């Protein structure tokens, strides 16, 4: 076999291996990035839930006490005349 043919074959095989390696690295990196995104999204959801719960707790604390009408003054307070 001619030395140039050997060189061409070995070069093409080397390129093919490099391309396969590059593809495998890309796939591995994509899986790592996807796992990082999922982890980040999980913690973003946790923080969002905690913030909503804290906001609801503050709203309950700041809410005024319910107003009630005293039972003995109900009719008089409403302006009804009893005669």
Tab-separated table of C-alpha atoms in Angstrom:
chain	number	residue	atom	x	y	z
A	1	UNK	CA	0.000	0.000	0.000
A	2	UNK	CA	1.258	3.436	-0.853
A	3	UNK	CA	2.400	5.542	2.150
A	4	UNK	CA	0.072	8.382	1.145
A	5	UNK	CA	-2.911	6.010	1.199
A	6	UNK	CA	-1.945	4.845	4.684
A	7	UNK	CA	-1.635	8.460	5.797
A	8	UNK	CA	-5.070	9.357	4.322
A	9	UNK	CA	-6.760	6.384	5.989
A	10	UNK	CA	-5.163	7.036	9.356
A	11	UNK	CA	-5.995	10.753	9.113
A	12	UNK	CA	-9.637	10.074	8.252
A	13	UNK	CA	-9.906	7.563	11.098
A	14	UNK	CA	-8.327	10.078	13.462
A	15	UNK	CA	-10.822	12.756	12.363
A	16	UNK	CA	-13.695	10.340	12.790
A	17	UNK	CA	-12.576	9.503	16.337
A	18	UNK	CA	-12.163	13.184	17.150
A	19	UNK	CA	-15.667	13.909	15.871
A	20	UNK	CA	-17.100	11.060	17.943
A	21	UNK	CA	-15.228	12.296	21.015
A	22	UNK	CA	-16.467	15.826	20.426
A	23	UNK	CA	-20.044	14.573	20.103
A	24	UNK	CA	-19.733	12.526	23.305
A	25	UNK	CA	-18.349	15.549	25.181
A	26	UNK	CA	-21.208	17.718	23.938
A	27	UNK	CA	-23.777	15.150	25.028
A	28	UNK	CA	-22.125	14.771	28.440
A	29	UNK	CA	-21.932	18.545	28.907
A	30	UNK	CA	-25.579	18.911	27.884
A	31	UNK	CA	-26.596	16.343	30.523
A	32	UNK	CA	-24.561	18.180	33.156
A	33	UNK	CA	-26.099	21.529	32.197
A	34	UNK	CA	-29.585	20.011	32.212
A	35	UNK	CA	-29.010	18.604	35.695
A	36	UNK	CA	-27.768	22.007	36.869
A	37	UNK	CA	-30.829	23.698	35.368
A	38	UNK	CA	-33.158	21.224	37.068
A	39	UNK	CA	-31.416	21.775	40.410
A	40	UNK	CA	-31.546	25.554	40.000
A	41	UNK	CA	-35.226	25.430	39.039
A	42	UNK	CA	-35.978	23.293	42.096
A	43	UNK	CA	-34.364	25.826	44.428
A	44	UNK	CA	-36.048	28.724	42.635
A	45	UNK	CA	-39.401	26.999	43.229
A	46	UNK	CA	-38.549	26.427	46.904
A	47	UNK	CA	-37.576	30.072	47.405
A	48	UNK	CA	-40.706	31.245	45.587
A	49	UNK	CA	-42.953	29.090	47.805
A	50	UNK	CA	-41.223	30.364	50.942
A	51	UNK	CA	-41.611	33.974	49.815
A	52	UNK	CA	-45.323	33.428	49.132
A	53	UNK	CA	-45.813	31.807	52.540
A	54	UNK	CA	-43.993	34.678	54.261
A	55	UNK	CA	-46.120	37.236	52.391
A	56	UNK	CA	-49.303	35.418	53.413
A	57	UNK	CA	-48.143	35.260	57.038
A	58	UNK	CA	-47.403	39.011	57.036
A	59	UNK	CA	-50.819	39.722	55.522
A	60	UNK	CA	-52.522	37.694	58.255
A	61	UNK	CA	-50.511	39.474	60.968
A	62	UNK	CA	-51.394	42.911	59.587
A	63	UNK	CA	-55.064	42.139	59.017
A	64	UNK	CA	-57.371	44.078	61.335
A	65	UNK	CA	-59.398	42.154	63.854
A	66	UNK	CA	-62.898	41.329	62.647
A	67	UNK	CA	-65.470	43.890	63.738
A	68	UNK	CA	-68.504	42.676	65.589
A	69	UNK	CA	-71.614	44.429	66.791
A	70	UNK	CA	-72.414	43.973	70.439
A	71	UNK	CA	-75.569	41.855	70.799
A	72	UNK	CA	-77.251	44.270	73.247
A	73	UNK	CA	-76.769	47.238	70.946
A	74	UNK	CA	-77.623	45.541	67.676
A	75	UNK	CA	-81.014	47.138	67.047
A	76	UNK	CA	-80.107	50.517	68.534
A	77	UNK	CA	-76.867	50.695	66.604
A	78	UNK	CA	-78.710	49.873	63.423
A	79	UNK	CA	-81.058	52.825	63.986
A	80	UNK	CA	-84.222	50.829	64.541
A	81	UNK	CA	-86.855	52.366	66.807
A	82	UNK	CA	-88.749	50.063	69.114
A	83	UNK	CA	-92.093	51.322	70.243
